Tab-separated table of C-alpha atoms and ligand atoms in Angstrom:
chain	number	residue	atom	x	y	z
A	1	MET	CA	9.411	20.933	8.087
A	2	LEU	CA	5.852	19.002	9.153
A	3	GLN	CA	5.845	17.748	12.917
A	4	ASP	CA	2.488	16.697	14.422
A	5	THR	CA	1.553	17.443	18.317
A	6	PHE	CA	3.222	14.274	19.385
A	7	GLY	CA	6.685	14.997	17.644
A	8	ARG	CA	6.427	13.116	15.185
A	9	THR	CA	8.276	14.427	11.883
A	10	ILE	CA	5.740	13.675	8.975
A	11	ASP	CA	7.746	13.286	5.710
A	12	TYR	CA	5.600	10.114	3.827
A	13	ILE	CA	2.524	10.704	2.121
A	14	ARG	CA	0.006	7.993	0.499
A	15	VAL	CA	-2.062	9.101	-2.475
A	16	SER	CA	-4.876	6.917	-3.838
A	17	VAL	CA	-5.451	8.320	-7.759
A	18	THR	CA	-8.811	6.200	-7.297
A	19	LYS	CA	-10.763	3.906	-5.982
A	20	GLN	CA	-11.904	1.327	-9.071
A	21	CYS	CA	-9.782	-1.769	-9.394
A	22	ASN	CA	-9.541	-4.846	-11.834
A	23	PHE	CA	-9.649	-7.108	-9.000
A	24	ARG	CA	-11.880	-7.955	-6.306
A	25	CYS	CA	-9.812	-9.336	-3.824
A	26	GLN	CA	-12.164	-10.472	-0.878
A	27	TYR	CA	-9.973	-8.721	1.861
A	28	CYS	CA	-10.835	-5.859	0.060
A	29	MET	CA	-13.554	-5.029	-2.072
A	30	PRO	CA	-15.378	-8.600	-2.879
A	31	ASN	CA	-18.898	-7.707	-3.795
A	32	THR	CA	-18.397	-3.696	-5.319
A	33	PRO	CA	-20.091	-3.358	-8.522
A	34	PHE	CA	-17.544	-2.105	-11.611
A	35	ASP	CA	-19.381	0.944	-12.291
A	36	ALA	CA	-19.433	1.858	-8.520
A	37	PHE	CA	-17.143	4.330	-8.440
A	38	ASP	CA	-18.261	8.080	-10.413
A	39	LYS	CA	-14.772	9.233	-12.511
A	40	ASP	CA	-15.946	12.968	-11.443
A	41	GLU	CA	-15.519	12.764	-7.928
A	42	TYR	CA	-11.521	12.515	-8.269
A	43	ILE	CA	-9.123	15.033	-7.755
A	44	PRO	CA	-7.436	15.957	-11.384
A	45	LEU	CA	-4.094	14.838	-11.162
A	46	ASP	CA	-2.639	18.179	-12.314
A	47	ASN	CA	-4.432	19.494	-8.938
A	48	VAL	CA	-2.601	16.200	-7.221
A	49	LEU	CA	0.914	17.314	-8.027
A	50	GLU	CA	0.209	21.369	-7.327
A	51	PHE	CA	-0.976	19.526	-3.361
A	52	LEU	CA	2.866	17.382	-3.412
A	53	LYS	CA	4.624	19.972	-4.622
A	54	VAL	CA	3.682	21.960	-1.649
A	55	GLY	CA	3.910	18.489	0.497
A	56	ILE	CA	7.694	17.977	-0.562
A	57	ASP	CA	8.552	21.669	0.044
A	58	GLN	CA	7.257	21.128	3.851
A	59	GLY	CA	9.454	18.286	3.677
A	60	ILE	CA	7.726	15.506	2.188
A	61	LYS	CA	10.324	12.517	0.900
A	62	LYS	CA	8.552	9.588	-0.164
A	63	ILE	CA	5.150	9.392	-1.956
A	64	ARG	CA	3.413	6.425	-2.629
A	65	ILE	CA	0.652	5.889	-5.408
A	66	THR	CA	-1.609	3.348	-4.781
A	67	GLY	CA	-5.356	3.232	-5.002
A	68	GLY	CA	-7.682	0.959	-5.413
A	69	GLU	CA	-5.651	0.649	-8.832
A	70	PRO	CA	-3.470	3.168	-9.444
A	71	LEU	CA	-2.166	1.485	-13.101
A	72	LEU	CA	-5.958	2.210	-14.391
A	73	ARG	CA	-4.837	5.613	-14.934
A	74	LYS	CA	-3.643	6.607	-18.476
A	75	ASP	CA	-2.362	9.763	-17.269
A	76	LEU	CA	-0.010	8.323	-14.653
A	77	PRO	CA	3.557	8.262	-16.215
A	78	GLU	CA	2.740	11.923	-16.770
A	79	PHE	CA	2.048	12.537	-13.725
A	80	ILE	CA	5.167	10.876	-12.098
A	81	ALA	CA	6.893	12.356	-14.679
A	82	LYS	CA	5.817	15.982	-13.313
A	83	LEU	CA	6.860	15.025	-9.881
A	84	ARG	CA	9.834	13.723	-10.592
A	85	GLU	CA	10.855	17.251	-12.518
A	86	TYR	CA	9.852	19.262	-9.581
A	87	SER	CA	12.253	16.964	-7.306
A	88	LYS	CA	14.970	14.674	-7.807
A	89	ASP	CA	15.070	13.509	-4.462
A	90	VAL	CA	11.676	12.416	-3.835
A	91	GLN	CA	11.441	9.180	-3.310
A	92	LEU	CA	8.513	8.132	-5.955
A	93	VAL	CA	6.976	4.552	-4.910
A	94	LEU	CA	4.113	2.488	-6.436
A	95	THR	CA	1.353	0.026	-4.892
A	96	THR	CA	-0.150	-2.178	-7.787
A	97	ASN	CA	-1.555	-5.357	-8.117
A	98	GLY	CA	0.395	-5.872	-11.292
A	99	PHE	CA	-2.040	-6.739	-13.825
A	100	LEU	CA	-1.148	-3.890	-16.208
A	101	LEU	CA	2.472	-3.557	-15.234
A	102	GLN	CA	4.118	-5.131	-17.809
A	103	LYS	CA	3.100	-2.681	-20.749
A	104	SER	CA	3.772	0.519	-18.378
A	105	ALA	CA	6.974	-0.781	-16.179
A	106	GLU	CA	9.280	1.226	-19.097
A	107	ILE	CA	6.928	3.899	-19.203
A	108	LEU	CA	7.195	4.800	-15.412
A	109	ARG	CA	10.782	3.794	-14.804
A	110	LYS	CA	11.457	6.476	-17.678
A	111	ALA	CA	8.555	9.234	-15.910
A	112	GLY	CA	11.071	8.409	-12.700
A	113	LEU	CA	9.411	6.109	-10.532
A	114	ASP	CA	12.108	4.298	-8.625
A	115	ARG	CA	10.097	1.085	-6.835
A	116	ILE	CA	7.294	-0.864	-6.995
A	117	ASN	CA	5.372	-2.959	-4.268
A	118	ILE	CA	3.108	-5.666	-6.045
A	119	SER	CA	0.468	-7.701	-4.599
A	120	LEU	CA	0.614	-11.125	-4.737
A	121	ASP	CA	-1.302	-13.699	-2.775
A	122	SER	CA	-0.718	-16.865	-4.676
A	123	LEU	CA	1.719	-18.826	-7.636
A	124	LYS	CA	-1.772	-21.063	-8.571
A	125	ARG	CA	-3.661	-19.818	-11.289
A	126	GLU	CA	-7.440	-20.895	-9.528
A	127	LYS	CA	-6.341	-19.379	-6.357
A	128	ILE	CA	-5.425	-16.033	-7.879
A	129	MET	CA	-8.918	-16.036	-9.344
A	130	GLN	CA	-10.703	-17.277	-6.299
A	131	ILE	CA	-8.863	-14.600	-4.379
A	132	SER	CA	-9.329	-11.938	-6.882
A	133	LYS	CA	-12.072	-12.703	-9.355
A	134	LYS	CA	-9.878	-12.285	-11.893
A	135	ASP	CA	-7.904	-14.520	-14.112
A	136	GLY	CA	-4.476	-12.530	-13.325
A	137	LEU	CA	-1.319	-14.660	-12.477
A	138	ASN	CA	0.164	-14.757	-15.811
A	139	ASN	CA	-0.055	-11.046	-16.011
A	140	VAL	CA	1.204	-10.125	-12.595
A	141	LEU	CA	4.350	-12.768	-13.413
A	142	LEU	CA	5.206	-10.718	-16.594
A	143	GLY	CA	5.051	-7.806	-15.153
A	144	ILE	CA	7.019	-8.630	-12.167
A	145	GLU	CA	9.577	-10.020	-14.821
A	146	GLU	CA	9.318	-6.757	-17.187
A	147	ALA	CA	9.791	-4.328	-13.687
A	148	LEU	CA	13.537	-6.441	-12.899
A	149	ARG	CA	14.240	-6.148	-16.646
A	150	HIS	CA	13.957	-2.200	-16.572
A	151	GLY	CA	15.834	-1.851	-12.908
A	152	PHE	CA	12.945	-1.364	-10.550
A	153	GLY	CA	13.302	-2.286	-6.966
A	154	ILE	CA	10.636	-4.612	-6.136
A	155	LYS	CA	8.768	-5.698	-3.128
A	156	ILE	CA	6.028	-8.275	-3.270
A	157	ASN	CA	2.896	-8.164	-0.518
A	158	SER	CA	0.929	-11.459	0.250
A	159	VAL	CA	-2.164	-11.314	2.504
A	160	ILE	CA	-2.121	-14.809	4.292
A	161	LEU	CA	-5.670	-16.335	4.563
A	162	LYS	CA	-6.086	-19.327	6.457
A	163	GLY	CA	-7.233	-22.277	4.059
A	164	VAL	CA	-6.623	-20.715	0.729
A	165	ASN	CA	-3.262	-19.502	0.442
A	166	ASP	CA	-1.892	-20.320	3.713
A	167	ASP	CA	-0.106	-23.967	2.018
A	168	GLU	CA	2.011	-21.650	0.013
A	169	ILE	CA	3.805	-19.082	1.972
A	170	LEU	CA	7.069	-21.444	1.367
A	171	ASP	CA	6.496	-20.996	-2.179
A	172	LEU	CA	6.203	-17.708	-2.556
A	173	MET	CA	9.174	-17.123	-0.618
A	174	GLU	CA	11.353	-19.622	-2.295
A	175	TYR	CA	9.565	-17.245	-5.947
A	176	ALA	CA	10.743	-13.882	-4.132
A	177	LYS	CA	13.846	-15.087	-3.278
A	178	ASN	CA	15.049	-17.107	-5.831
A	179	LYS	CA	14.407	-13.598	-7.880
A	180	ASN	CA	16.279	-11.704	-4.977
A	181	ILE	CA	13.034	-9.695	-4.135
A	182	SER	CA	12.441	-8.566	-0.973
A	183	ILE	CA	8.648	-10.350	0.168
A	184	ARG	CA	5.975	-9.114	3.027
A	185	PHE	CA	3.393	-11.137	4.179
A	186	ILE	CA	0.687	-9.373	5.199
A	187	GLU	CA	-1.727	-10.243	8.124
A	188	TYR	CA	-4.844	-10.202	6.901
A	189	MET	CA	-6.706	-6.648	8.944
A	190	GLU	CA	-10.621	-7.400	9.378
A	191	ASN	CA	-12.762	-4.676	8.169
A	192	ILE	CA	-16.288	-3.832	7.266
A	193	HIS	CA	-16.229	-4.098	3.725
A	194	ALA	CA	-13.985	-7.884	3.228
A	195	SER	CA	-16.012	-11.367	2.756
A	196	ASP	CA	-17.186	-12.684	5.801
A	197	ALA	CA	-16.207	-16.009	4.765
A	198	ILE	CA	-12.329	-15.125	5.292
A	199	LEU	CA	-9.815	-15.679	8.372
A	200	GLY	CA	-6.593	-14.422	8.476
A	201	VAL	CA	-3.266	-16.281	9.963
A	202	ARG	CA	-1.249	-14.702	12.553
A	203	GLU	CA	2.576	-13.758	12.592
A	204	LYS	CA	3.147	-16.301	14.725
A	205	ASP	CA	2.350	-19.375	11.944
A	206	ILE	CA	3.870	-17.233	9.133
A	207	LEU	CA	7.121	-17.879	11.209
A	208	GLU	CA	6.630	-21.210	12.186
A	209	LYS	CA	5.431	-22.323	8.773
A	210	ILE	CA	8.704	-20.014	7.336
A	211	ALA	CA	11.411	-21.825	10.311
A	212	THR	CA	10.210	-25.375	8.698
A	213	LYS	CA	12.717	-24.386	6.039
A	214	PHE	CA	14.602	-21.341	6.534
A	215	LYS	CA	16.729	-20.626	9.441
A	216	PHE	CA	16.559	-16.762	10.453
A	217	LYS	CA	16.766	-14.251	13.061
A	218	ILE	CA	14.672	-10.786	13.548
A	219	LEU	CA	16.790	-7.725	12.726
A	220	ASP	CA	18.174	-5.792	15.716
A	221	GLU	CA	17.872	-2.804	13.159
A	222	GLN	CA	14.410	-2.296	12.241
A	223	ILE	CA	13.581	0.031	9.435
A	224	ILE	CA	11.214	2.579	10.623
A	225	GLY	CA	8.076	1.560	8.962
A	226	PRO	CA	5.028	-1.107	9.629
A	227	ALA	CA	6.665	-4.441	8.699
A	228	LYS	CA	9.029	-6.563	11.284
A	229	LEU	CA	12.240	-7.585	9.139
A	230	TYR	CA	13.988	-10.895	9.361
A	231	GLN	CA	17.059	-12.533	8.123
A	232	CYS	CA	17.660	-15.859	6.943
A	233	ASP	CA	21.005	-17.387	7.360
A	234	ASP	CA	22.226	-16.618	3.593
A	235	GLY	CA	21.408	-13.195	3.836
A	236	TYR	CA	17.879	-13.014	2.579
A	237	ILE	CA	15.265	-10.648	4.446
A	238	PHE	CA	11.906	-10.817	4.433
A	239	GLY	CA	8.941	-9.299	6.393
A	240	ILE	CA	6.159	-9.291	8.454
A	241	ILE	CA	3.516	-6.663	8.769
A	242	ALA	CA	1.468	-7.752	11.735
A	243	PRO	CA	-0.952	-5.023	13.310
A	244	HIS	CA	-2.235	-7.497	15.569
A	245	ASN	CA	0.697	-7.414	17.643
A	246	ASP	CA	2.834	-4.248	17.012
A	247	ASP	CA	2.357	-1.076	16.908
A	248	PHE	CA	3.434	1.226	14.352
A	249	CYS	CA	2.051	4.451	16.041
A	250	GLN	CA	5.205	5.463	17.779
A	251	THR	CA	7.164	5.718	14.558
A	252	CYS	CA	4.272	6.723	12.090
A	253	ASN	CA	5.561	9.071	9.850
A	254	ARG	CA	2.484	8.893	7.308
A	255	ILE	CA	-0.754	10.888	6.101
A	256	ARG	CA	-2.876	9.970	3.454
A	257	LEU	CA	-4.802	11.355	0.671
A	258	THR	CA	-7.687	9.889	-0.730
A	259	ALA	CA	-8.647	10.234	-4.699
A	260	GLU	CA	-11.133	12.426	-3.655
A	261	GLY	CA	-8.837	14.871	-1.982
A	262	VAL	CA	-9.631	13.913	2.083
A	263	ILE	CA	-6.293	13.867	3.968
A	264	CYS	CA	-6.404	10.657	6.560
A	265	PRO	CA	-4.253	11.246	9.005
A	266	CYS	CA	-4.668	7.990	10.523
A	267	LEU	CA	-5.490	4.889	8.553
A	268	TYR	CA	-7.270	3.518	11.719
A	269	TYR	CA	-9.200	6.880	13.256
A	270	GLN	CA	-12.402	8.384	11.700
A	271	ASP	CA	-11.046	11.786	11.889
A	272	SER	CA	-10.188	13.242	8.494
A	273	VAL	CA	-9.401	16.725	6.813
A	274	ASP	CA	-11.723	18.108	3.213
A	275	ALA	CA	-8.781	18.863	1.705
A	276	LYS	CA	-10.748	19.064	-1.922
A	277	PRO	CA	-11.333	23.125	-1.983
A	278	ALA	CA	-7.634	23.720	-1.420
A	279	LEU	CA	-6.510	21.025	-4.010
A	280	MET	CA	-9.150	22.612	-6.521
A	281	SER	CA	-7.751	26.143	-5.686
A	282	LYS	CA	-3.891	25.079	-6.172
A	283	ASP	CA	-3.159	27.620	-4.042
A	284	PRO	CA	-0.463	27.134	-1.984
A	285	LYS	CA	-1.144	29.038	0.761
A	286	GLU	CA	-4.511	26.830	1.135
A	287	ILE	CA	-2.903	23.467	0.125
A	288	LYS	CA	-0.187	24.363	3.016
A	289	LYS	CA	-2.822	25.328	5.545
A	290	VAL	CA	-4.943	21.886	4.862
A	291	LEU	CA	-1.728	20.110	5.156
A	292	GLU	CA	-1.036	21.366	8.218
A	293	GLN	CA	-4.221	20.593	9.740
A	294	ALA	CA	-3.818	17.417	9.214
A	295	VAL	CA	-0.510	16.558	10.425
A	296	PHE	CA	-1.938	18.500	13.407
A	297	ASN	CA	-4.897	16.221	13.740
A	298	LYS	CA	-2.427	13.401	13.380
A	299	PRO	CA	-4.093	10.815	17.090
A	300	GLU	CA	-1.232	9.703	18.616
A	301	LYS	CA	-2.654	6.253	18.485
A	302	ASN	CA	-4.786	4.408	16.133
A	303	GLN	CA	-8.184	2.977	17.315
A	304	TRP	CA	-7.561	-0.566	15.665
A	305	ASP	CA	-9.049	-3.032	18.087
A	306	GLU	CA	-10.007	-6.411	16.350
A	307	SER	CA	-11.832	-7.630	19.385
A	308	MET	CA	-14.959	-4.741	18.255
A	309	PRO	CA	-18.087	-6.515	16.357
A	310	LYS	CA	-16.898	-6.767	12.723
A	311	ASP	CA	-19.577	-4.182	11.812
A	312	LYS	CA	-17.704	-1.703	14.265
A	313	ILE	CA	-13.958	-2.582	13.217
A	314	SER	CA	-13.227	-0.400	10.706
A	315	ALA	CA	-15.834	1.517	8.204
A	316	ARG	CA	-12.210	2.390	6.314
A	317	ALA	CA	-11.708	0.917	2.933
A	318	PHE	CA	-8.587	-0.040	1.792
A	319	TYR	CA	-9.171	0.502	-1.823
A	320	HIS	CA	-10.255	4.437	-0.605
A	321	THR	CA	-6.794	4.937	1.693
A	322	GLY	CA	-4.880	3.040	-0.193
A	323	GLY	CA	-4.210	0.909	2.262
B	1	SAM	N1	-4.915	-2.028	-6.064
B	1	SAM	C1	-3.275	-2.205	-5.364
B	1	SAM	C2	-2.486	-3.345	-4.864
B	1	SAM	O1	-3.419	-4.146	-4.435
B	1	SAM	O2	-1.616	-3.699	-4.377
B	1	SAM	C3	-3.095	-0.992	-4.338
B	1	SAM	C4	-4.034	-1.133	-3.747
B	1	SAM	S1	-4.043	-2.255	-2.382
B	1	SAM	C5	-5.887	-1.580	-1.097
B	1	SAM	C6	-3.038	-1.672	-1.235
B	1	SAM	C7	-2.620	-3.236	-0.393
B	1	SAM	O3	-3.438	-3.501	0.880
B	1	SAM	C8	-1.815	-4.258	-1.015
B	1	SAM	O4	-0.790	-4.687	-0.928
B	1	SAM	C9	-3.530	-5.144	-0.557
B	1	SAM	O5	-2.958	-6.682	-0.244
B	1	SAM	C10	-3.807	-5.108	1.410
B	1	SAM	N2	-4.640	-5.277	1.403
B	1	SAM	C11	-5.892	-4.791	0.821
B	1	SAM	N3	-6.815	-4.727	1.833
B	1	SAM	C12	-6.272	-5.445	2.784
B	1	SAM	C13	-6.727	-6.392	4.065
B	1	SAM	N4	-7.873	-6.497	4.619
B	1	SAM	N5	-5.860	-6.891	5.218
B	1	SAM	C14	-4.523	-6.398	4.963
B	1	SAM	N6	-4.207	-5.926	3.607
B	1	SAM	C15	-4.927	-5.263	2.796
B	2	SF4	FE1	-7.781	-4.347	-6.107
B	2	SF4	FE2	-5.119	-3.832	-4.892
B	2	SF4	FE3	-8.256	-3.828	-3.372
B	2	SF4	FE4	-7.356	-6.150	-4.353
B	2	SF4	S1	-6.120	-5.269	-2.648
B	2	SF4	S2	-9.585	-5.191	-4.689
B	2	SF4	S3	-5.869	-4.954	-6.218
B	2	SF4	S4	-7.883	-2.207	-4.742
C-alpha cells in the first residue's frame, strides 16, 4: 500500500500519454505551435505499462489516461488491453476531448476501458471553434453517442468562461441530463499558459444559473474527489469542481505521471520526481523506489493561490500534467 506522510492512501494515478493535442483550448494551450512537442521525449507505453504494473501491485486501484489528447496515440488500445490483462479489477478511465472518439470507442471498449470523461464546453459550433480553435462539435457529439452505444459510463466536463459559454450552463445541463450523463462544471483555473483574455465563472454563479431552472440540494454523501455533488429533485446528479472555494487536499489520493516520465505528487506544487531512468530500466525495484519517493514527497497542501500575479500563479501546464 502507498501511504504518504500525512496518512493518506494513494490509490489513484493519472497518466499523461502525450502533450500533443488537436485542440488549442484558450484555457490550456491557446498558442502552442502544433509541432512544439518532440515525440521522442515520450516514454514508450510499454515502459509506462511496467510502471503501472508495479503501481497496481502497490495498491493502485484507478488509472486515468489523459494528456494532451490521449486518443492521438495510436497504440493506446493495445496499452489498455495489456493493463486490463494484468488486472481485471483496476478501474481504467480516460479523459478526452472526444474529437477522435467515434472511431475508437468500440476498440477501447473491447480493450477493457471502463469509463470516459469527455470535455464539452459548448453546444454551439462557433463557440467550440472560438474556445478550442477546432471545428470539432459534430465529431465530439458523435463520439459521445458512439461511447454510449458501446456501454461506457460517461461524464462531461465543461469549463465555464465569462462571456463565452456562461449562457449555455442550462443547455449543457439539459443535454447531459437528457442522456442521463453526469456533468461536471469546472471553474477555470488560472495558469500562465492560458489566454489573457479569458475569465472564469465561479461556483456560486454557476449554481445560481442552474437554480433558475432546477431544484437541487447538495449531496450529503460526497464521493471522494474534487467535484462537489448536487442532486436535482428527479434524482439527477451533477457536480462542480471549484478549486477557488474548496480544499481537496485532505482527501487527495492521487499522483500524476507526465508523458516524459516525471511524477508530480501534487498538481499545484512545483516538486516532482524524475522517474524516467526507472521507467526506461523497467526494473520493478527501481520503479517501486521512485513511486515511494513521490508518495513520500506529497505535500500536505497545494500552493494554489489565485491572488498571486498571473505570471506566478502556476507554471504547470494542464496539457503537461493531464489536468
Ligand atoms: N485533452 C483532454 C481533454 O481536454 O479532456 C484531456 C487533457 S485536459 C488537460 C484535461 C481536463 O483539464 C479537461 O477537462 C480540461 O477542460 C481541463 N482543463 C484544462 N485547462 C484547464 C484550466 N485552465 N482550468 C480548468 N480546467 C482545465
Ligand atoms: Fe487539448 Fe484538452 Fe488542453 Fe483542450 S484542454 S487544449 S483538448 S489538452
